[in-house]
PDB file of C-alpha atoms and ligand atoms in Angstrom:
ATOM      1  CA  MET C   1      15.848  10.147 -10.220  1.00 85.00           C
ATOM      2  CA  PHE C   2      13.811   8.205  -7.323  1.00 93.00           C
ATOM      3  CA  ILE C   3      14.302   7.203  -4.050  1.00 98.00           C
ATOM      4  CA  ILE C   4      12.525   5.650  -1.605  1.00 98.00           C
ATOM      5  CA  ARG C   5      12.226   5.846   2.319  1.00 98.00           C
ATOM      6  CA  GLU C   6      10.192   5.524   5.482  1.00 97.00           C
ATOM      7  CA  MET C   7       8.095   8.301   6.245  1.00 98.00           C
ATOM      8  CA  MET C   8       9.411  11.809   7.886  1.00 97.00           C
ATOM      9  CA  GLU C   9       7.062  14.428   9.529  1.00 97.00           C
ATOM     10  CA  GLU C  10       7.170  16.226   6.208  1.00 98.00           C
ATOM     11  CA  ASP C  11       5.121  13.871   4.081  1.00 98.00           C
ATOM     12  CA  ILE C  12       2.028  13.780   5.984  1.00 98.00           C
ATOM     13  CA  LEU C  13       0.940  16.519   3.858  1.00 98.00           C
ATOM     14  CA  PRO C  14       1.600  15.004   0.508  1.00 98.00           C
ATOM     15  CA  ILE C  15       0.335  11.980   1.413  1.00 98.00           C
ATOM     16  CA  SER C  16      -2.895  13.034   2.557  1.00 98.00           C
ATOM     17  CA  GLU C  17      -3.514  14.861  -0.986  1.00 98.00           C
ATOM     18  CA  ILE C  18      -2.854  11.718  -2.060  1.00 98.00           C
ATOM     19  CA  GLU C  19      -5.002  10.298  -0.758  1.00 98.00           C
ATOM     20  CA  GLY C  20      -7.744  12.505  -1.179  1.00 97.00           C
ATOM     21  CA  ILE C  21      -7.872  11.943  -5.391  1.00 97.00           C
ATOM     22  CA  ALA C  22      -6.341   7.859  -4.664  1.00 97.00           C
ATOM     23  CA  PHE C  23      -9.126   6.728  -2.316  1.00 96.00           C
ATOM     24  CA  SER C  24     -12.778   7.131  -1.928  1.00 93.00           C
ATOM     25  CA  ASP C  25     -12.384   7.091   1.907  1.00 92.00           C
ATOM     26  CA  PRO C  26      -9.079   8.839   2.247  1.00 96.00           C
ATOM     27  CA  TRP C  27      -7.473   8.926   5.690  1.00 97.00           C
ATOM     28  CA  SER C  28      -7.414  12.113   7.283  1.00 97.00           C
ATOM     29  CA  TYR C  29      -4.029  14.265   7.939  1.00 97.00           C
ATOM     30  CA  ASP C  30      -4.238  12.953  12.033  1.00 97.00           C
ATOM     31  CA  THR C  31      -5.118   9.206  10.875  1.00 97.00           C
ATOM     32  CA  ILE C  32      -1.509   9.063   8.809  1.00 98.00           C
ATOM     33  CA  LYS C  33       0.232  11.504  11.586  1.00 97.00           C
ATOM     34  CA  ASP C  34      -1.021   8.582  14.310  1.00 95.00           C
ATOM     35  CA  GLY C  35       0.314   5.719  11.842  1.00 95.00           C
ATOM     36  CA  LYS C  36       3.436   7.822  11.573  1.00 95.00           C
ATOM     37  CA  ASN C  37       3.804   6.469  15.339  1.00 94.00           C
ATOM     38  CA  SER C  38       2.422   3.472  15.457  1.00 96.00           C
ATOM     39  CA  ARG C  39       5.040   0.857  16.124  1.00 95.00           C
ATOM     40  CA  PHE C  40       3.156  -2.184  13.973  1.00 97.00           C
ATOM     41  CA  ASP C  41       3.212   0.258  10.951  1.00 97.00           C
ATOM     42  CA  THR C  42       5.890   1.154   8.340  1.00 98.00           C
ATOM     43  CA  TRP C  43       5.373   4.282   5.768  1.00 98.00           C
ATOM     44  CA  LEU C  44       7.820   4.338   2.390  1.00 98.00           C
ATOM     45  CA  VAL C  45       7.777   7.114   0.324  1.00 98.00           C
ATOM     46  CA  LEU C  46       8.540   7.328  -3.132  1.00 98.00           C
ATOM     47  CA  LEU C  47      10.233  10.602  -4.511  1.00 98.00           C
ATOM     48  CA  GLN C  48      11.189  12.264  -7.562  1.00 95.00           C
ATOM     49  CA  ASP C  49      13.038  15.423  -7.475  1.00 94.00           C
ATOM     50  CA  ASP C  50      12.433  15.633  -3.057  1.00 94.00           C
ATOM     51  CA  MET C  51       8.133  15.741  -4.582  1.00 97.00           C
ATOM     52  CA  VAL C  52       6.239  12.184  -2.870  1.00 98.00           C
ATOM     53  CA  MET C  53       5.067  10.605  -5.481  1.00 98.00           C
ATOM     54  CA  GLY C  54       3.286   7.881  -3.622  1.00 98.00           C
ATOM     55  CA  TYR C  55       3.705   5.373  -0.318  1.00 98.00           C
ATOM     56  CA  LEU C  56       2.706   1.879   1.173  1.00 98.00           C
ATOM     57  CA  VAL C  57       1.604   1.267   4.019  1.00 98.00           C
ATOM     58  CA  LEU C  58       2.902  -2.094   5.892  1.00 98.00           C
ATOM     59  CA  ARG C  59       1.045  -3.585   9.244  1.00 98.00           C
ATOM     60  CA  VAL C  60       3.442  -5.736  10.569  1.00 98.00           C
ATOM     61  CA  ILE C  61       1.914  -8.311  13.339  1.00 97.00           C
ATOM     62  CA  ALA C  62       3.181 -11.587  15.008  1.00 94.00           C
ATOM     63  CA  PHE C  63       5.769 -12.473  11.320  1.00 96.00           C
ATOM     64  CA  GLU C  64       2.183 -11.749   9.240  1.00 98.00           C
ATOM     65  CA  GLY C  65       2.196  -8.450   7.428  1.00 98.00           C
ATOM     66  CA  GLU C  66      -0.513  -6.587   5.895  1.00 98.00           C
ATOM     67  CA  LEU C  67      -0.350  -3.872   2.940  1.00 98.00           C
ATOM     68  CA  LEU C  68      -3.359  -1.638   4.446  1.00 98.00           C
ATOM     69  CA  ARG C  69      -2.331   0.767   1.102  1.00 98.00           C
ATOM     70  CA  ILE C  70      -0.529   1.527  -1.403  1.00 98.00           C
ATOM     71  CA  ALA C  71      -0.781   4.875  -4.086  1.00 98.00           C
ATOM     72  CA  LEU C  72       0.481   6.416  -6.656  1.00 98.00           C
ATOM     73  CA  ARG C  73       0.143  10.040  -7.574  1.00 98.00           C
ATOM     74  CA  PRO C  74      -2.765   9.900 -10.912  1.00 97.00           C
ATOM     75  CA  GLU C  75      -0.035  11.244 -13.180  1.00 97.00           C
ATOM     76  CA  CYS C  76       2.886   9.120 -11.820  1.00 96.00           C
ATOM     77  CA  ARG C  77       0.763   6.074 -12.837  1.00 98.00           C
ATOM     78  CA  GLY C  78       1.587   3.460 -15.187  1.00 97.00           C
ATOM     79  CA  ARG C  79       5.355   3.492 -15.867  1.00 96.00           C
ATOM     80  CA  GLY C  80       6.954   1.216 -12.786  1.00 97.00           C
ATOM     81  CA  LEU C  81       6.711   3.138  -9.946  1.00 97.00           C
ATOM     82  CA  ALA C  82       4.130   0.894  -7.378  1.00 98.00           C
ATOM     83  CA  LYS C  83       6.749  -1.820  -8.427  1.00 98.00           C
ATOM     84  CA  LYS C  84       9.133  -0.027  -7.653  1.00 98.00           C
ATOM     85  CA  LEU C  85       7.240   0.095  -3.837  1.00 98.00           C
ATOM     86  CA  MET C  86       6.185  -3.530  -3.947  1.00 98.00           C
ATOM     87  CA  ASP C  87      10.156  -4.583  -4.360  1.00 98.00           C
ATOM     88  CA  GLN C  88      10.802  -2.712  -1.541  1.00 98.00           C
ATOM     89  CA  LEU C  89       7.582  -4.079   0.157  1.00 98.00           C
ATOM     90  CA  VAL C  90       9.189  -7.415  -0.598  1.00 98.00           C
ATOM     91  CA  GLU C  91      12.405  -6.877   0.298  1.00 98.00           C
ATOM     92  CA  TYR C  92      11.890  -5.459   3.877  1.00 98.00           C
ATOM     93  CA  SER C  93       9.509  -7.928   4.914  1.00 98.00           C
ATOM     94  CA  LYS C  94      11.995 -10.205   4.229  1.00 98.00           C
ATOM     95  CA  ASN C  95      14.549  -8.043   5.967  1.00 97.00           C
ATOM     96  CA  ASN C  96      12.418  -7.957   9.010  1.00 97.00           C
ATOM     97  CA  SER C  97      10.902 -11.186   9.666  1.00 96.00           C
ATOM     98  CA  VAL C  98       7.534 -10.657   8.338  1.00 98.00           C
ATOM     99  CA  GLU C  99       6.871 -14.834   6.555  1.00 98.00           C
ATOM    100  CA  SER C 100       3.327 -14.296   4.842  1.00 98.00           C
ATOM    101  CA  LEU C 101       1.704 -10.970   2.959  1.00 98.00           C
ATOM    102  CA  PHE C 102      -1.802 -10.119   2.510  1.00 98.00           C
ATOM    103  CA  LEU C 103      -3.746  -7.674   1.924  1.00 98.00           C
ATOM    104  CA  GLU C 104      -7.778  -6.541   0.465  1.00 98.00           C
ATOM    105  CA  VAL C 105      -8.439  -4.941  -3.271  1.00 98.00           C
ATOM    106  CA  ARG C 106     -11.724  -3.684  -3.723  1.00 98.00           C
ATOM    107  CA  ASN C 107     -13.589  -6.294  -6.647  1.00 98.00           C
ATOM    108  CA  SER C 108     -13.478  -3.645  -9.381  1.00 97.00           C
ATOM    109  CA  ASN C 109      -9.793  -2.563  -8.730  1.00 98.00           C
ATOM    110  CA  GLU C 110      -7.923  -4.458 -11.671  1.00 98.00           C
ATOM    111  CA  LYS C 111      -4.955  -2.304 -11.885  1.00 98.00           C
ATOM    112  CA  ALA C 112      -4.586  -2.861  -7.846  1.00 98.00           C
ATOM    113  CA  ARG C 113      -5.280  -6.454  -8.346  1.00 98.00           C
ATOM    114  CA  ASN C 114      -2.992  -7.465 -11.400  1.00 98.00           C
ATOM    115  CA  LEU C 115      -0.101  -5.710  -9.761  1.00 98.00           C
ATOM    116  CA  TYR C 116      -0.562  -7.847  -6.823  1.00 98.00           C
ATOM    117  CA  ARG C 117      -0.964 -11.040  -9.290  1.00 98.00           C
ATOM    118  CA  SER C 118       2.481  -9.903 -10.862  1.00 98.00           C
ATOM    119  CA  TYR C 119       4.359 -10.806  -7.235  1.00 98.00           C
ATOM    120  CA  ASP C 120       2.666 -13.882  -7.268  1.00 98.00           C
ATOM    121  CA  PHE C 121       0.077 -13.103  -3.976  1.00 98.00           C
ATOM    122  CA  LYS C 122      -2.926 -15.429  -4.563  1.00 98.00           C
ATOM    123  CA  GLU C 123      -6.802 -15.001  -4.600  1.00 98.00           C
ATOM    124  CA  THR C 124      -7.488 -16.556  -1.153  1.00 98.00           C
ATOM    125  CA  SER C 125     -10.984 -15.452  -0.270  1.00 98.00           C
ATOM    126  CA  ILE C 126     -13.973 -13.056  -0.522  1.00 98.00           C
ATOM    127  CA  ARG C 127     -14.953 -10.588   2.032  1.00 98.00           C
ATOM    128  CA  LYS C 128     -19.028  -9.639   0.955  1.00 98.00           C
ATOM    129  CA  ASN C 129     -19.213  -5.776   1.047  1.00 97.00           C
ATOM    130  CA  TYR C 130     -16.332  -5.350   3.185  1.00 97.00           C
ATOM    131  CA  TYR C 131     -16.280  -2.035   1.487  1.00 96.00           C
ATOM    132  CA  ARG C 132     -18.702   1.190   1.787  1.00 93.00           C
ATOM    133  CA  ASN C 133     -18.932   4.542  -0.150  1.00 90.00           C
ATOM    134  CA  PRO C 134     -19.215   2.717  -2.787  1.00 94.00           C
ATOM    135  CA  GLN C 135     -20.549  -1.028  -1.225  1.00 96.00           C
ATOM    136  CA  GLU C 136     -18.474  -3.713  -2.453  1.00 97.00           C
ATOM    137  CA  ASP C 137     -16.824  -7.062  -1.792  1.00 98.00           C
ATOM    138  CA  ALA C 138     -13.058  -7.264  -0.823  1.00 98.00           C
ATOM    139  CA  VAL C 139     -10.919  -9.857  -2.166  1.00 98.00           C
ATOM    140  CA  VAL C 140      -8.177 -11.322  -0.112  1.00 98.00           C
ATOM    141  CA  MET C 141      -4.866 -12.225  -1.196  1.00 98.00           C
ATOM    142  CA  TRP C 142      -1.753 -13.333   0.473  1.00 98.00           C
ATOM    143  CA  LEU C 143       1.808 -14.018  -0.444  1.00 98.00           C
ATOM    144  CA  ARG C 144       3.874 -16.788   1.579  1.00 98.00           C
ATOM    145  CA  LEU C 145       7.432 -15.715   1.414  1.00 98.00           C
ATOM    146  CA  THR C 146       9.400 -17.833   3.270  1.00 94.00           C
TER     147      THR C 146
HETATM  148  C1  LIG V   1      -2.708  -0.200  -8.204  1.00 93.88           C
HETATM  149  C2  LIG V   1      -1.852   1.752  -9.064  1.00 93.88           C
HETATM  150  C3  LIG V   1      -0.709   1.504  -7.304  1.00 93.88           C
HETATM  151  C4  LIG V   1      -0.318   0.650  -9.573  1.00 93.88           C
HETATM  152  O1  LIG V   1       0.770   1.705  -9.456  1.00 93.88           O
HETATM  153  P1  LIG V   1       0.804   2.161 -10.820  1.00 93.88           P
HETATM  154  O2  LIG V   1       2.319   3.003 -10.902  1.00 93.88           O
HETATM  155  O3  LIG V   1       0.378   2.443 -11.797  1.00 93.88           O
HETATM  156  O4  LIG V   1       1.828   0.196 -11.705  1.00 93.88           O
HETATM  157  P2  LIG V   1       2.794   0.062 -11.691  1.00 93.88           P
HETATM  158  O5  LIG V   1       3.260   1.276 -13.438  1.00 93.88           O
HETATM  159  O6  LIG V   1       3.955   0.157 -11.079  1.00 93.88           O
HETATM  160  O7  LIG V   1       2.338  -1.141 -12.592  1.00 93.88           O
HETATM  161  C5  LIG V   1       1.969  -2.601 -12.029  1.00 93.88           C
HETATM  162  C6  LIG V   1       1.459  -3.103 -12.716  1.00 93.88           C
HETATM  163  O8  LIG V   1       0.260  -3.136 -12.145  1.00 93.88           O
HETATM  164  C7  LIG V   1      -0.687  -3.711 -13.089  1.00 93.88           C
HETATM  165  N1  LIG V   1      -1.506  -1.934 -13.614  1.00 93.88           N
HETATM  166  C8  LIG V   1      -0.797  -0.666 -13.698  1.00 93.88           C
HETATM  167  N2  LIG V   1      -1.675   0.094 -14.154  1.00 93.88           N
HETATM  168  C9  LIG V   1      -2.587  -0.765 -14.885  1.00 93.88           C
HETATM  169  C10 LIG V   1      -3.621  -0.870 -15.905  1.00 93.88           C
HETATM  170  N3  LIG V   1      -4.052   0.533 -15.984  1.00 93.88           N
HETATM  171  N4  LIG V   1      -4.529  -1.784 -16.230  1.00 93.88           N
HETATM  172  C11 LIG V   1      -4.095  -2.876 -15.604  1.00 93.88           C
HETATM  173  N5  LIG V   1      -3.111  -3.395 -15.109  1.00 93.88           N
HETATM  174  C12 LIG V   1      -2.160  -2.074 -14.654  1.00 93.88           C
HETATM  175  C13 LIG V   1       0.081  -4.445 -14.085  1.00 93.88           C
HETATM  176  O9  LIG V   1       0.063  -5.673 -13.639  1.00 93.88           O
HETATM  177  C14 LIG V   1       1.786  -3.488 -13.942  1.00 93.88           C
HETATM  178  O10 LIG V   1       2.927  -4.680 -14.561  1.00 93.88           O
HETATM  179  P3  LIG V   1       2.742  -4.147 -15.880  1.00 93.88           P
HETATM  180  O11 LIG V   1       3.049  -3.193 -15.989  1.00 93.88           O
HETATM  181  O12 LIG V   1       3.926  -4.932 -16.314  1.00 93.88           O
HETATM  182  O13 LIG V   1       1.306  -5.682 -16.737  1.00 93.88           O
HETATM  183  C15 LIG V   1      -2.491   2.722  -8.846  1.00 93.88           C
HETATM  184  O14 LIG V   1      -3.009   2.973 -10.036  1.00 93.88           O
HETATM  185  C16 LIG V   1      -2.925   3.771  -7.850  1.00 93.88           C
HETATM  186  O15 LIG V   1      -2.756   4.408  -6.694  1.00 93.88           O
HETATM  187  N6  LIG V   1      -3.999   3.494  -7.960  1.00 93.88           N
HETATM  188  C17 LIG V   1      -5.085   3.843  -6.727  1.00 93.88           C
HETATM  189  C18 LIG V   1      -4.901   3.474  -5.285  1.00 93.88           C
HETATM  190  C19 LIG V   1      -5.045   1.520  -5.308  1.00 93.88           C
HETATM  191  O16 LIG V   1      -6.157   1.346  -6.359  1.00 93.88           O
HETATM  192  N7  LIG V   1      -4.469   1.106  -4.547  1.00 93.88           N
HETATM  193  C20 LIG V   1      -4.696  -0.137  -4.345  1.00 93.88           C
HETATM  194  C21 LIG V   1      -5.595  -0.165  -3.183  1.00 93.88           C
HETATM  195  S1  LIG V   1      -5.043  -0.022  -1.536  1.00 93.88           S
END
């Protein structure tokens, strides 16, 4: 059984571990801690048997929500868990008057792009050389909720 809930203090360390595995530009423990305290950001954490398996971060400013991060532990991928988090993201956004969601994703990240497409996110533009380490274009995707 899994549950999804908002982030608590005890989740910061496991999230920072997943960051280090999932991203080439991982957020530090302190960055995650600051994010937890940001009034613009909401962290949704997926736990199985009390262990943090994945999370996402939503930043809401003026009715627009930006999906800043979504990641699962490698051993938990391919089992539909990212979709469980995305379902909660959409529900949370609708309940909090978010009118549109957007995100940037690495051009080469086909798994994530497929995930977002399956929620009807549309690819609207490219940000040239947006990412470092390695340098890569970002694809910008939007989903209208209203
Ligand atoms: C992207 C990521 C979150 C997907 O998590 P996941 O739990 O494996 O995803 P799910 O099992 O819920 O699959 C959801 C959808 O993602 C896409 N997807 C997942 N794995 C895929 C793969 N190996 N190949 C192609 N598409 C894939 C599919 O559209 C899939 O839907 P489907 O099973 O109906 O075809 C996960 O791979 C991850 O943590 N990656 C590292 C971090 C990252 O790149 N985050 C995104 C940028 S912030």
